[in-house]
Amino acid sequence: MARFCTVDRIVRGSTSPVVSPAVCTSEHGTFARLWRKQGSLLFALDVLICLGSFVGSYFIRFHQDFVALTIVPPFRIVPELLPYLKAALLATSLWIFLLARDRSYGNDLHFSTGFAFQVRLVVVSGFYSLVFLMVISFMFRHLLLSRIVYVMGFVLACGLMILVRFSFQLVGRSLSNGSVTVYSVLLMGWNRYAAALLKRLGEQNRCTRVIGRLDWGVSPSRPVNCPAEIPVLGTVNDLETVYDSAPFDQLIVVTQGQGLDHDNTSHRNALVKTLNFCEEKGVSFYMVPDFLDVAVERRELGTFSGVPLVRLRDSALHPVYGLVKRIMDIAMALTVMVVGLPLWLIIAVLIKATSKGPVLYTQERVGLHGRSFSMYKFRSMVQDADSRLKELVDFNAIEEPVFNIRKDPRVTSIGKFLRRTSLDEIPQLLNVLGGTMSTIGPRPERVELVLKYTPSQRRRLKAKPGITGYQQVMSRGDPSLAKRIEYDLHYLKHQSFFLDLFILLKTVVVIVRGDGMK
């Protein structure tokens, strides 16, 4: 049985921390132990929801008068219901299997996911199950039943399963606000990913508490970017002392190359000793390596003959997705250009009437795999805007290859409106038709900025740039290049029709709100 404790006092200044006796919150132990089994509870609820939704859809479809059911002999209902019950069992089995395959019912830390990902997983898995059920129904005539019942059951089950997951989020938040600790975590080491890890632990594992951190060095120290609320409890050699004073359930080893070098015997021995200790105490042991700068999904983790492997496939697209997206790009571009032609002509007239220069503005931008192309826009600035840019931005002095000019004096009166409504982006539909851009993708960047990219930053060039994109709608006005690239890489990793639809809907919201897409 795990103990749920808090560290009251830490005396620094020596290699061995002095930790006061832990104060255990035994009154919360029952809730914590139950919440540890949330994966099993979710599994049972999903099974009941799937079966109940399909069976309930049958009664809604064929026995809407529930009062009359009390006088209908059961033997008349059971034979009619039996085929639907078989179909419900088949669909439920596949649906739950797909969810379980993606570790939806895992109780461990490394199976925790955000609410949006859980919703997408429920819908996608359910859709596959529904399609499979439809196909099977054609192959076996006794399952060729009402399609309305099938679809109604799918919609009802999706809604209830999402509601259950949302309820779990609320329960977790409530337990966290009540200071209930389900998992106590100890960090060992520190690297550039540790801060992001702590942030996501707080967002997705609200009942997970980080009790402190151990250093790899001879004496404990605090890195510059380490939060002050994470106490330094000592060094690796103090692991047993810390556990005796404040027991923890999870140990996360945040490496800085330690244990990866075969010549670094001391670090390797420390890792093995730590692993042995965790196995002896029943503590979950995790490692966060410092040699990867790409997003890794759970399905890319595996083993070969007992050797752990990570298959890196950032932005690996399914051929069907790429083909369908290209067809959709062309169809969408042609539709918008034709339907909005009167408005585009009015904009062209206003541009010519309010400032000197051409209607269209052409600029070299960088696209897929770093190849440059000519990007088109409605001109929203004065004619000599490019030559005046050097007066506003010193490209040799900027700290990182990104800039954002507030209240740009080069923008014309009509240009302010075009930028606020993103109408200046419409001519980029010509780029979409030409194949150099897509409707959705990373932002096309200036050549002089891309030349300053690091290899990690150039990873955002692995897809066609888009008129709109995940970064454009999620980090509007964020001057941080790191944040922009984080959003771009998230999109490249998780490209799908569902994400594209979300971005399109979010784009409409951004435009209506007047944020623009710059």
Short mmCIF file of C-alpha atoms in Angstrom, two decimals:
data_model
loop_
_atom_site.label_atom_id
_atom_site.label_comp_id
_atom_site.label_asym_id
_atom_site.label_seq_id
_atom_site.Cartn_x
_atom_site.Cartn_y
_atom_site.Cartn_z
CA MET A 1 0.00 0.00 0.00
CA ALA A 2 1.44 3.36 -1.01
CA ARG A 3 1.88 6.16 1.49
CA PHE A 4 0.85 9.71 0.63
CA CYS A 5 3.10 12.16 2.37
CA THR A 6 4.48 15.68 2.20
CA VAL A 7 7.97 16.91 2.92
CA ASP A 8 7.88 19.54 5.68
CA ARG A 9 11.46 20.73 5.92
CA ILE A 10 14.62 20.39 3.89
CA VAL A 11 17.95 21.57 5.24
CA ARG A 12 20.34 22.39 2.40
CA GLY A 13 24.03 22.89 2.51
CA SER A 14 25.14 19.26 2.72
CA THR A 15 25.12 16.38 0.32
CA SER A 16 22.66 14.51 2.51
CA PRO A 17 19.32 16.26 2.93
CA VAL A 18 17.68 16.33 6.31
CA VAL A 19 13.99 15.68 5.81
CA SER A 20 11.57 15.98 8.67
CA PRO A 21 9.16 13.14 9.39
CA ALA A 22 6.58 12.98 6.64
CA VAL A 23 3.03 14.03 7.35
CA CYS A 24 0.73 11.43 5.83
CA THR A 25 -2.73 12.34 4.62
CA SER A 26 -4.40 9.07 5.52
CA GLU A 27 -7.90 10.53 5.17
CA HIS A 28 -7.30 10.82 1.45
CA GLY A 29 -5.78 7.37 1.11
CA THR A 30 -9.08 5.72 0.13
CA PHE A 31 -9.75 8.19 -2.69
CA ALA A 32 -6.18 7.92 -3.89
CA ARG A 33 -6.25 4.11 -3.98
CA LEU A 34 -9.53 4.15 -5.91
CA TRP A 35 -8.27 6.72 -8.36
CA ARG A 36 -5.23 4.58 -9.04
CA LYS A 37 -7.65 2.11 -10.64
CA GLN A 38 -9.26 4.69 -12.91
CA GLY A 39 -8.11 2.76 -15.99
CA SER A 40 -9.96 -0.35 -14.88
CA LEU A 41 -13.01 1.72 -13.95
CA LEU A 42 -12.96 3.41 -17.34
CA PHE A 43 -12.75 0.02 -19.06
CA ALA A 44 -15.83 -1.27 -17.23
CA LEU A 45 -17.79 1.91 -17.95
CA ASP A 46 -16.88 1.82 -21.66
CA VAL A 47 -18.07 -1.77 -21.99
CA LEU A 48 -21.38 -0.96 -20.30
CA ILE A 49 -21.81 2.21 -22.35
CA CYS A 50 -21.16 0.50 -25.69
CA LEU A 51 -23.52 -2.39 -25.00
CA GLY A 52 -26.15 -0.17 -23.43
CA SER A 53 -26.01 2.36 -26.28
CA PHE A 54 -26.64 -0.20 -29.01
CA VAL A 55 -29.36 -1.95 -27.03
CA GLY A 56 -30.91 1.38 -26.06
CA SER A 57 -30.86 2.49 -29.69
CA TYR A 58 -32.83 -0.63 -30.60
CA PHE A 59 -35.58 0.27 -28.14
CA ILE A 60 -35.58 3.91 -29.24
CA ARG A 61 -35.91 2.81 -32.86
CA PHE A 62 -38.55 0.10 -32.48
CA HIS A 63 -40.16 0.61 -29.05
CA GLN A 64 -40.39 4.34 -28.55
CA ASP A 65 -43.45 3.89 -26.34
CA PHE A 66 -41.58 2.69 -23.26
CA VAL A 67 -44.79 2.56 -21.25
CA ALA A 68 -46.17 -0.06 -23.61
CA LEU A 69 -43.14 -2.25 -22.95
CA THR A 70 -44.54 -3.18 -19.57
CA ILE A 71 -47.43 -5.02 -21.21
CA VAL A 72 -45.44 -6.60 -24.07
CA PRO A 73 -44.56 -10.22 -23.33
CA PRO A 74 -40.76 -10.59 -22.92
CA PHE A 75 -40.64 -13.60 -25.26
CA ARG A 76 -41.79 -11.31 -28.10
CA ILE A 77 -38.94 -8.82 -27.53
CA VAL A 78 -36.04 -11.18 -26.91
CA PRO A 79 -36.01 -12.86 -30.38
CA GLU A 80 -36.08 -9.44 -32.06
CA LEU A 81 -33.39 -8.06 -29.77
CA LEU A 82 -31.01 -11.04 -30.00
CA PRO A 83 -29.47 -10.18 -33.43
CA TYR A 84 -28.88 -6.59 -32.28
CA LEU A 85 -27.30 -7.87 -29.09
CA LYS A 86 -24.87 -9.98 -31.13
CA ALA A 87 -24.01 -6.97 -33.27
CA ALA A 88 -23.55 -4.88 -30.11
CA LEU A 89 -21.15 -7.46 -28.67
CA LEU A 90 -19.15 -7.51 -31.90
CA ALA A 91 -18.91 -3.71 -32.16
CA THR A 92 -18.14 -3.33 -28.47
CA SER A 93 -15.38 -5.93 -28.58
CA LEU A 94 -13.63 -4.22 -31.48
CA TRP A 95 -14.14 -0.72 -30.08
CA ILE A 96 -12.73 -1.64 -26.66
CA PHE A 97 -9.88 -3.57 -28.28
CA LEU A 98 -8.83 -0.53 -30.32
CA LEU A 99 -8.97 1.69 -27.25
CA ALA A 100 -7.02 -0.81 -25.17
CA ARG A 101 -4.42 -1.16 -27.93
CA ASP A 102 -3.72 2.57 -27.59
CA ARG A 103 -3.38 2.18 -23.82
CA SER A 104 -6.55 4.07 -22.97
CA TYR A 105 -7.00 1.96 -19.85
CA GLY A 106 -3.46 2.13 -18.53
CA ASN A 107 -3.01 3.39 -14.98
CA ASP A 108 0.67 4.22 -15.38
CA LEU A 109 2.14 7.66 -15.83
CA HIS A 110 3.39 7.02 -19.36
CA PHE A 111 -0.10 6.16 -20.59
CA SER A 112 -1.59 9.49 -19.53
CA THR A 113 -2.96 11.64 -22.35
CA GLY A 114 -4.80 14.92 -22.75
CA PHE A 115 -8.57 15.19 -23.02
CA ALA A 116 -8.51 16.21 -26.70
CA PHE A 117 -6.46 13.13 -27.60
CA GLN A 118 -8.85 10.89 -25.67
CA VAL A 119 -11.84 12.34 -27.53
CA ARG A 120 -10.17 11.82 -30.89
CA LEU A 121 -9.26 8.25 -29.95
CA VAL A 122 -12.85 7.46 -28.91
CA VAL A 123 -14.33 8.86 -32.12
CA VAL A 124 -11.78 7.29 -34.48
CA SER A 125 -11.91 3.87 -32.80
CA GLY A 126 -15.70 3.97 -32.77
CA PHE A 127 -15.83 4.93 -36.43
CA TYR A 128 -13.61 1.99 -37.36
CA SER A 129 -15.83 -0.31 -35.31
CA LEU A 130 -18.95 1.02 -37.01
CA VAL A 131 -17.48 0.55 -40.48
CA PHE A 132 -16.36 -2.96 -39.56
CA LEU A 133 -19.86 -3.77 -38.30
CA MET A 134 -21.39 -2.48 -41.54
CA VAL A 135 -19.06 -4.64 -43.62
CA ILE A 136 -19.74 -7.72 -41.52
CA SER A 137 -23.47 -7.16 -41.80
CA PHE A 138 -23.22 -7.47 -45.59
CA MET A 139 -21.22 -10.69 -45.28
CA PHE A 140 -23.51 -12.32 -42.74
CA ARG A 141 -27.20 -11.81 -43.45
CA HIS A 142 -28.33 -12.32 -39.86
CA LEU A 143 -26.46 -9.11 -38.95
CA LEU A 144 -27.98 -7.13 -41.83
CA LEU A 145 -30.05 -5.04 -39.46
CA SER A 146 -31.23 -1.45 -39.16
CA ARG A 147 -28.46 0.99 -40.08
CA ILE A 148 -30.25 3.63 -38.02
CA VAL A 149 -29.72 1.54 -34.90
CA TYR A 150 -26.03 1.13 -35.72
CA VAL A 151 -25.43 4.85 -36.31
CA MET A 152 -27.59 5.88 -33.35
CA GLY A 153 -25.71 3.49 -31.09
CA PHE A 154 -22.36 4.85 -32.31
CA VAL A 155 -23.38 8.48 -31.69
CA LEU A 156 -24.87 7.74 -28.29
CA ALA A 157 -21.85 5.68 -27.18
CA CYS A 158 -19.41 8.36 -28.37
CA GLY A 159 -21.26 11.05 -26.47
CA LEU A 160 -21.43 9.06 -23.24
CA MET A 161 -17.81 7.88 -23.42
CA ILE A 162 -16.62 11.44 -23.96
CA LEU A 163 -18.84 12.57 -21.08
CA VAL A 164 -17.28 9.95 -18.82
CA ARG A 165 -13.77 11.10 -19.74
CA PHE A 166 -14.75 14.70 -19.11
CA SER A 167 -16.16 13.65 -15.74
CA PHE A 168 -12.86 11.94 -14.95
CA GLN A 169 -11.11 15.21 -15.72
CA LEU A 170 -13.40 17.03 -13.30
CA VAL A 171 -12.88 14.41 -10.61
CA GLY A 172 -9.12 14.64 -11.04
CA ARG A 173 -9.29 18.42 -10.80
CA SER A 174 -11.48 18.19 -7.70
CA LEU A 175 -9.13 15.73 -6.01
CA SER A 176 -6.19 17.94 -6.90
CA ASN A 177 -7.88 21.02 -5.45
CA GLY A 178 -8.53 18.96 -2.35
CA SER A 179 -4.78 18.22 -2.13
CA VAL A 180 -5.27 14.52 -2.73
CA THR A 181 -2.05 12.96 -3.99
CA VAL A 182 -2.41 9.79 -6.01
CA TYR A 183 1.15 9.58 -7.30
CA SER A 184 4.24 11.08 -5.68
CA VAL A 185 7.05 11.71 -8.15
CA LEU A 186 10.76 12.24 -7.60
CA LEU A 187 12.94 13.74 -10.34
CA MET A 188 16.53 12.69 -10.77
CA GLY A 189 18.59 15.09 -12.84
CA TRP A 190 17.51 17.98 -15.05
CA ASN A 191 17.56 18.82 -18.75
CA ARG A 192 15.78 21.10 -21.20
CA TYR A 193 12.68 18.87 -21.30
CA ALA A 194 12.18 18.71 -17.54
CA ALA A 195 10.28 22.00 -17.27
CA ALA A 196 7.86 20.96 -20.05
CA LEU A 197 7.44 17.58 -18.38
CA LEU A 198 6.51 19.19 -15.06
CA LYS A 199 4.01 21.48 -16.78
CA ARG A 200 2.28 18.59 -18.52
CA LEU A 201 2.24 16.55 -15.34
CA GLY A 202 0.27 19.35 -13.75
CA GLU A 203 -2.11 19.62 -16.69
CA GLN A 204 -2.83 15.94 -17.37
CA ASN A 205 -2.07 14.28 -14.03
CA ARG A 206 -3.61 16.69 -11.58
CA CYS A 207 -3.20 14.33 -8.64
CA THR A 208 0.49 13.81 -9.31
CA ARG A 209 2.82 15.73 -7.00
CA VAL A 210 6.54 16.21 -7.55
CA ILE A 211 8.14 16.02 -4.12
CA GLY A 212 11.56 17.22 -5.24
CA ARG A 213 14.66 16.58 -7.29
CA LEU A 214 18.00 14.82 -6.91
CA ASP A 215 21.21 15.98 -8.58
CA TRP A 216 23.68 13.85 -10.47
CA GLY A 217 26.60 15.90 -9.18
CA VAL A 218 28.65 15.56 -6.03
CA SER A 219 26.78 18.41 -4.33
CA PRO A 220 23.18 19.51 -4.93
CA SER A 221 22.60 22.62 -7.06
CA ARG A 222 19.66 24.33 -8.77
CA PRO A 223 19.64 24.82 -12.57
CA VAL A 224 18.67 28.25 -13.83
CA ASN A 225 15.33 27.12 -15.31
CA CYS A 226 14.34 24.85 -12.42
CA PRO A 227 11.19 26.11 -10.60
CA ALA A 228 11.77 27.28 -7.04
CA GLU A 229 8.84 25.14 -5.80
CA ILE A 230 10.77 21.97 -6.72
CA PRO A 231 13.14 21.47 -3.77
CA VAL A 232 16.58 19.98 -4.23
CA LEU A 233 16.64 17.00 -1.89
CA GLY A 234 20.23 15.98 -2.41
CA THR A 235 22.19 13.86 -4.87
CA VAL A 236 21.78 10.41 -6.38
CA ASN A 237 23.46 8.91 -3.34
CA ASP A 238 20.62 10.18 -1.14
CA LEU A 239 17.91 8.19 -2.93
CA GLU A 240 17.23 5.75 -0.09
CA THR A 241 17.25 8.51 2.54
CA VAL A 242 14.68 10.53 0.59
CA TYR A 243 12.47 7.48 0.10
CA ASP A 244 12.51 6.62 3.81
CA SER A 245 11.53 10.20 4.73
CA ALA A 246 9.04 10.88 1.93
CA PRO A 247 8.03 7.74 0.01
CA PHE A 248 7.38 8.21 -3.70
CA ASP A 249 5.66 6.03 -6.30
CA GLN A 250 7.32 7.23 -9.49
CA LEU A 251 10.95 8.02 -10.24
CA ILE A 252 11.69 10.00 -13.41
CA VAL A 253 15.33 10.00 -14.43
CA VAL A 254 15.94 13.09 -16.52
CA THR A 255 19.26 12.39 -18.20
CA GLN A 256 21.83 14.77 -19.62
CA GLY A 257 23.66 12.08 -21.54
CA GLN A 258 24.23 10.07 -18.36
CA GLY A 259 24.17 6.38 -18.87
CA LEU A 260 24.41 6.72 -22.67
CA ASP A 261 28.19 6.74 -22.77
CA HIS A 262 29.70 3.31 -22.24
CA ASP A 263 32.89 4.91 -20.85
CA ASN A 264 30.99 6.77 -18.15
CA THR A 265 31.07 3.91 -15.65
CA SER A 266 30.00 5.90 -12.61
CA HIS A 267 26.80 7.17 -14.22
CA ARG A 268 25.95 3.74 -15.59
CA ASN A 269 26.45 2.18 -12.17
CA ALA A 270 24.28 4.87 -10.58
CA LEU A 271 21.50 4.16 -13.06
CA VAL A 272 21.64 0.42 -12.47
CA LYS A 273 21.70 0.94 -8.70
CA THR A 274 18.70 3.25 -8.97
CA LEU A 275 16.82 0.75 -11.13
CA ASN A 276 17.52 -2.05 -8.65
CA PHE A 277 16.24 0.11 -5.81
CA CYS A 278 13.03 0.98 -7.68
CA GLU A 279 12.35 -2.66 -8.49
CA GLU A 280 12.89 -3.62 -4.87
CA LYS A 281 10.51 -0.95 -3.57
CA GLY A 282 7.91 -1.29 -6.33
CA VAL A 283 8.56 2.23 -7.63
CA SER A 284 7.86 2.88 -11.32
CA PHE A 285 11.07 3.86 -13.13
CA TYR A 286 11.00 6.22 -16.16
CA MET A 287 13.70 7.84 -18.23
CA VAL A 288 13.52 11.04 -20.26
CA PRO A 289 16.49 11.09 -22.69
CA ASP A 290 18.16 14.32 -23.77
CA PHE A 291 19.22 13.27 -27.25
CA LEU A 292 15.90 13.55 -29.12
CA ASP A 293 14.38 16.78 -30.38
CA VAL A 294 11.34 15.35 -32.11
CA ALA A 295 7.90 14.30 -31.01
CA VAL A 296 7.52 10.59 -30.34
CA GLU A 297 4.18 8.80 -30.20
CA ARG A 298 3.49 5.68 -28.16
CA ARG A 299 3.02 3.50 -31.23
CA GLU A 300 6.59 4.36 -32.28
CA LEU A 301 8.05 2.80 -29.15
CA GLY A 302 8.94 -0.86 -29.30
CA THR A 303 11.58 -3.50 -28.80
CA PHE A 304 13.66 -5.79 -30.96
CA SER A 305 14.89 -8.94 -29.22
CA GLY A 306 14.63 -7.13 -25.90
CA VAL A 307 16.41 -3.99 -27.10
CA PRO A 308 14.25 -0.81 -26.81
CA LEU A 309 13.79 1.00 -30.10
CA VAL A 310 12.20 4.27 -31.14
CA ARG A 311 11.10 4.55 -34.76
CA LEU A 312 11.16 8.25 -35.67
CA ARG A 313 8.58 9.03 -38.34
CA ASP A 314 7.86 12.69 -37.93
CA SER A 315 5.24 13.87 -40.43
CA ALA A 316 5.02 10.44 -42.06
CA LEU A 317 1.83 10.74 -44.06
CA HIS A 318 -0.43 7.99 -45.22
CA PRO A 319 -0.52 8.09 -49.05
CA VAL A 320 -4.32 8.22 -49.05
CA TYR A 321 -4.31 11.22 -46.72
CA GLY A 322 -1.84 13.09 -48.93
CA LEU A 323 -3.84 12.38 -52.09
CA VAL A 324 -7.21 13.29 -50.58
CA LYS A 325 -5.80 16.44 -49.03
CA ARG A 326 -4.41 17.54 -52.41
CA ILE A 327 -7.81 16.99 -54.05
CA MET A 328 -9.49 18.93 -51.26
CA ASP A 329 -6.96 21.76 -51.63
CA ILE A 330 -7.72 22.12 -55.34
CA ALA A 331 -11.48 21.92 -54.84
CA MET A 332 -11.44 24.44 -52.00
CA ALA A 333 -9.17 26.87 -53.87
CA LEU A 334 -11.31 26.82 -57.02
CA THR A 335 -14.53 27.21 -55.03
CA VAL A 336 -13.33 30.19 -53.00
CA MET A 337 -11.80 31.91 -56.03
CA VAL A 338 -14.94 31.56 -58.16
CA VAL A 339 -17.56 32.24 -55.49
CA GLY A 340 -15.70 35.24 -54.09
CA LEU A 341 -14.68 36.74 -57.45
CA PRO A 342 -16.84 39.90 -57.07
CA LEU A 343 -15.28 40.60 -53.67
CA TRP A 344 -11.75 40.04 -54.99
CA LEU A 345 -12.40 42.56 -57.78
CA ILE A 346 -13.67 45.12 -55.26
CA ILE A 347 -10.55 44.62 -53.13
CA ALA A 348 -8.34 45.09 -56.19
CA VAL A 349 -10.08 48.37 -57.03
CA LEU A 350 -9.73 49.64 -53.45
CA ILE A 351 -6.02 48.80 -53.38
CA LYS A 352 -5.38 50.70 -56.62
CA ALA A 353 -7.51 53.63 -55.50
CA THR A 354 -5.85 54.11 -52.09
CA SER A 355 -2.14 53.63 -52.85
CA LYS A 356 0.37 53.40 -55.66
CA GLY A 357 1.68 50.04 -56.79
CA PRO A 358 0.44 46.68 -58.07
CA VAL A 359 -2.60 44.90 -56.69
CA LEU A 360 -0.70 41.69 -55.97
CA TYR A 361 2.42 41.54 -53.83
CA THR A 362 4.96 38.83 -54.66
CA GLN A 363 7.67 37.66 -52.29
CA GLU A 364 10.10 34.76 -52.14
CA ARG A 365 9.20 32.39 -49.32
CA VAL A 366 10.55 28.99 -48.28
CA GLY A 367 8.39 25.90 -48.60
CA LEU A 368 8.66 22.12 -48.57
CA HIS A 369 12.19 20.84 -47.85
CA GLY A 370 13.58 24.37 -47.95
CA ARG A 371 12.70 25.07 -51.58
CA SER A 372 11.88 28.71 -52.30
CA PHE A 373 8.81 29.82 -54.25
CA SER A 374 6.99 33.02 -55.13
CA MET A 375 4.09 33.67 -52.76
CA TYR A 376 1.20 35.93 -53.77
CA LYS A 377 -0.84 38.26 -51.56
CA PHE A 378 -3.06 41.29 -51.95
CA ARG A 379 -0.74 44.25 -51.38
CA SER A 380 -1.41 45.63 -47.90
CA MET A 381 1.68 47.86 -47.64
CA VAL A 382 3.17 50.80 -49.48
CA GLN A 383 4.99 50.12 -52.73
CA ASP A 384 8.52 50.42 -51.27
CA ALA A 385 7.76 48.31 -48.17
CA ASP A 386 10.65 45.88 -48.74
CA SER A 387 13.28 48.59 -48.99
CA ARG A 388 11.93 50.29 -45.85
CA LEU A 389 12.02 47.03 -43.87
CA LYS A 390 15.75 47.42 -43.30
CA GLU A 391 15.00 50.64 -41.43
CA LEU A 392 12.72 48.75 -39.04
CA VAL A 393 14.49 45.41 -38.60
CA ASP A 394 18.18 44.62 -38.35
CA PHE A 395 18.35 40.98 -39.45
CA ASN A 396 21.95 40.70 -38.26
CA ALA A 397 21.05 41.84 -34.74
CA ILE A 398 17.93 39.78 -34.03
CA GLU A 399 18.49 37.06 -31.44
CA GLU A 400 16.45 34.45 -33.28
CA PRO A 401 15.11 34.24 -36.85
CA VAL A 402 11.71 35.77 -36.17
CA PHE A 403 10.32 39.27 -35.87
CA ASN A 404 6.97 40.97 -35.39
CA ILE A 405 6.50 44.68 -36.04
CA ARG A 406 3.77 46.24 -33.95
CA LYS A 407 1.86 49.05 -35.69
CA ASP A 408 3.88 48.68 -38.89
CA PRO A 409 4.01 52.16 -40.50
CA ARG A 410 4.22 50.61 -43.99
CA VAL A 411 0.68 49.23 -43.83
CA THR A 412 -1.88 51.16 -45.88
CA SER A 413 -5.38 52.11 -44.72
CA ILE A 414 -7.07 49.36 -46.75
CA GLY A 415 -4.19 47.05 -45.80
CA LYS A 416 -5.12 47.23 -42.12
CA PHE A 417 -8.57 45.90 -42.94
CA LEU A 418 -7.20 43.20 -45.23
CA ARG A 419 -4.76 42.01 -42.59
CA ARG A 420 -7.30 42.04 -39.78
CA THR A 421 -9.71 39.93 -41.84
CA SER A 422 -6.94 37.87 -43.51
CA LEU A 423 -8.35 38.73 -46.94
CA ASP A 424 -4.85 39.64 -48.11
CA GLU A 425 -4.07 35.91 -48.03
CA ILE A 426 -6.63 35.02 -50.72
CA PRO A 427 -4.19 35.18 -53.70
CA GLN A 428 -2.24 32.37 -52.03
CA LEU A 429 -4.94 30.13 -53.47
CA LEU A 430 -2.94 30.48 -56.69
CA ASN A 431 -0.01 28.92 -54.84
CA VAL A 432 -2.31 26.13 -53.67
CA LEU A 433 -3.37 25.40 -57.25
CA GLY A 434 0.27 25.46 -58.32
CA GLY A 435 1.20 22.93 -55.64
CA THR A 436 3.70 25.07 -53.74
CA MET A 437 1.29 25.60 -50.82
CA SER A 438 -1.61 23.88 -49.12
CA THR A 439 -4.67 25.31 -47.46
CA ILE A 440 -3.39 24.01 -44.10
CA GLY A 441 0.24 23.74 -43.07
CA PRO A 442 3.15 25.58 -41.39
CA ARG A 443 3.52 29.27 -42.06
CA PRO A 444 5.65 30.10 -45.15
CA GLU A 445 8.70 31.96 -43.87
CA ARG A 446 11.01 34.57 -45.37
CA VAL A 447 14.23 33.36 -47.00
CA GLU A 448 16.53 35.54 -44.89
CA LEU A 449 15.01 34.11 -41.70
CA VAL A 450 15.21 30.48 -42.80
CA LEU A 451 18.91 30.94 -43.56
CA LYS A 452 19.40 31.54 -39.83
CA TYR A 453 17.50 28.39 -38.80
CA THR A 454 19.22 25.72 -36.76
CA PRO A 455 18.82 22.07 -37.86
CA SER A 456 16.09 21.64 -35.25
CA GLN A 457 14.20 24.70 -36.49
CA ARG A 458 14.40 23.50 -40.09
CA ARG A 459 12.20 20.54 -39.16
CA ARG A 460 9.17 22.77 -39.72
CA LEU A 461 10.02 22.75 -43.45
CA LYS A 462 8.97 19.11 -43.84
CA ALA A 463 5.52 19.93 -45.19
CA LYS A 464 3.99 22.33 -47.66
CA PRO A 465 3.33 25.71 -46.06
CA GLY A 466 -0.32 26.59 -45.57
CA ILE A 467 -2.56 29.62 -45.87
CA THR A 468 -3.67 28.79 -42.35
CA GLY A 469 -2.29 26.31 -39.88
CA TYR A 470 -2.15 25.06 -36.33
CA GLN A 471 0.48 27.58 -35.30
CA GLN A 472 -1.38 30.47 -36.92
CA VAL A 473 -4.60 29.81 -35.03
CA MET A 474 -3.08 28.72 -31.71
CA SER A 475 -0.26 31.24 -31.15
CA ARG A 476 -1.48 34.41 -32.85
CA GLY A 477 0.98 37.20 -32.06
CA ASP A 478 3.37 34.98 -30.06
CA PRO A 479 6.86 36.35 -30.87
CA SER A 480 8.64 33.22 -29.65
CA LEU A 481 10.04 31.15 -32.49
CA ALA A 482 10.34 28.13 -30.18
CA LYS A 483 6.61 28.27 -29.46
CA ARG A 484 5.73 28.65 -33.15
CA ILE A 485 7.91 25.70 -34.12
CA GLU A 486 6.45 23.62 -31.29
CA TYR A 487 2.98 24.11 -32.77
CA ASP A 488 4.21 23.37 -36.30
CA LEU A 489 5.89 20.14 -35.22
CA HIS A 490 2.76 19.14 -33.33
CA TYR A 491 0.77 19.51 -36.54
CA LEU A 492 3.34 17.60 -38.59
CA LYS A 493 3.24 14.78 -36.08
CA HIS A 494 -0.53 14.53 -35.77
CA GLN A 495 -1.76 15.43 -39.26
CA SER A 496 -5.24 14.07 -39.85
CA PHE A 497 -8.58 15.07 -41.34
CA PHE A 498 -9.92 15.71 -37.84
CA LEU A 499 -7.07 18.10 -37.02
CA ASP A 500 -7.45 19.83 -40.39
CA LEU A 501 -11.16 20.30 -39.73
CA PHE A 502 -10.39 21.76 -36.29
CA ILE A 503 -7.92 24.22 -37.83
CA LEU A 504 -10.44 25.33 -40.47
CA LEU A 505 -13.12 25.92 -37.84
CA LYS A 506 -10.65 27.68 -35.58
CA THR A 507 -9.56 29.86 -38.52
CA VAL A 508 -13.14 31.04 -39.00
CA VAL A 509 -13.31 31.96 -35.31
CA VAL A 510 -10.01 33.87 -35.52
CA ILE A 511 -11.11 35.80 -38.60
CA VAL A 512 -14.54 36.66 -37.17
CA ARG A 513 -12.87 37.79 -33.96
CA GLY A 514 -10.59 40.03 -36.02
CA ASP A 515 -7.27 38.57 -34.88
CA GLY A 516 -5.98 38.09 -38.42
CA MET A 517 -3.57 35.39 -39.49
CA LYS A 518 -0.18 37.13 -39.44
#
